[in-house]
């Protein structure tokens, strides 16, 4: 143990300039003898990630194969881009892509600002007790499963739900908002708001709490009214977080929440509720067309990756930090 | 807040200053004072009301359900018949046990390996920590895809085994990063002094780091537990055998898809032994919903106080 400490001390306390630091480092054998318990601790996680994340990522090669589960990946025939050309000539695929993008765009406009507004509102509440109570209540649905959320919506506004029931009770025509393809996009957005707006609020509340109150005081002394202060202090304070979350959302454009859609696809029909993920599931997995489904999934993954990188690049261009830094 | 709202307008100018209000802030306008409580009340009711209706209906008798024509809003002569029926064996009881076991085992496993890895990656200057961290962080950028994941789980022989519900989702890179950020905030001197006293890395983790990290361990544990309890998609993909279904699949089949519960299997049988009248079908269904919520509601208050402490470290960039 004593030798380990002697070795460790210079490594930790040496923020020296780069070239000599490397030369002065103990060689890896020594460091291995010192750090093997740490490496051992990391091993289970690394093994799990390699097996359940990286290995299946490699498995995407079947997108270029005429994959048959009976012969396996190794012996299946490579067919180049056939799966992809079939994909791009399929109307149902374009429909799923269009649905996905429409829902993303819609949620960007009607979901994204709500956590910000909610945070601003709650932040302006003076009573700490009221604030923490409301916070506790609005976070809560985030911890419910999608099955539960859909169940609750069904009980409230579905065909046998409370709304239909009270409409019938008062002699009106009952409506079933859960099975209408036309308003499906409104339905899924309001479900997302109900479930996650409170959760999304946390980050903005945290950012608000880091804004220096002296700024407000100074601005007020300079004669800025409440709206001016909001515009010139609060919103600039939130800007890095807003940009960060916007990037993450844009990067996730092709992911709109699988469980939510698979649960409701039967009720409203594929025309409105088919998104890329459900398309992969139904065309690839349920139909047993693995290579084709993997091609659709790979398309989604690659485009998603490109979107994140482009959005982050863009954030750097406008002078924000983004998800990861340039270095 | 609400006390301000009901104050008469005439008192607006003479009202004593609220000690919590910053000196530079104007008195709120009438719109602000009335609007805010109204909006907050609507937000509160939007979350609470559906839960309330479901709970009341699950506790209602057949006549109450008939009288209301469906879901019950005004509680009258409540009964726990639905719960007694559901919990006296059968589909729902079994699903509850399965979900509870998966949640317990999965959470313990995930929390253990996450803590180990978070500590292993949190020591400055340790061997290979950069490339290993990179392997973790890279998983944020892309997902492997549904079909390759399915084929892998299939080829590992995990289809229809509970391992398929735990192993593929056992590690959340986000939780790992949150925990690592917390561990890195612990003063290095503390750890060094433990080393000088002869503690190995495992001893440092269990005796020094973990006792200081209760908040983050609680929050990450809750995240994992909620994840396992709510897991639906993996179960749908990997479990063909419906006798192995966890609660979320039962919920989907009998509530969302509105299939009839199998009779005699915790379904619509009465329990004369307990002297209770059989519960109406709707109460039974709502009781399943309640059973799916209860565990979340039970742990939530205990963990909630740690949220700001634990989550924000990771959320606002650690």
PDB file of N, CA and C in Angstrom, chain A residues 33 119 127 232:
ATOM      1  N   UNK A  33      -0.429  -1.884 -11.740  1.00  0.00           N
ATOM      2  CA  UNK A  33      -0.317  -2.485 -10.410  1.00  0.00           C
ATOM      3  C   UNK A  33      -1.042  -1.619  -9.379  1.00  0.00           C
ATOM      4  N   UNK A 119     -41.487  26.723 -15.548  1.00  0.00           N
ATOM      5  CA  UNK A 119     -40.379  27.051 -14.648  1.00  0.00           C
ATOM      6  C   UNK A 119     -40.419  28.531 -14.277  1.00  0.00           C
ATOM      7  N   UNK A 127     -43.947  31.692  -2.060  1.00  0.00           N
ATOM      8  CA  UNK A 127     -44.067  30.746  -0.955  1.00  0.00           C
ATOM      9  C   UNK A 127     -43.320  29.455  -1.274  1.00  0.00           C
ATOM     10  N   UNK A 232     -33.954  40.794 -20.611  1.00  0.00           N
ATOM     11  CA  UNK A 232     -32.523  41.071 -20.644  1.00  0.00           C
ATOM     12  C   UNK A 232     -31.707  40.268 -19.638  1.00  0.00           C
TER      13      UNK A 232
END
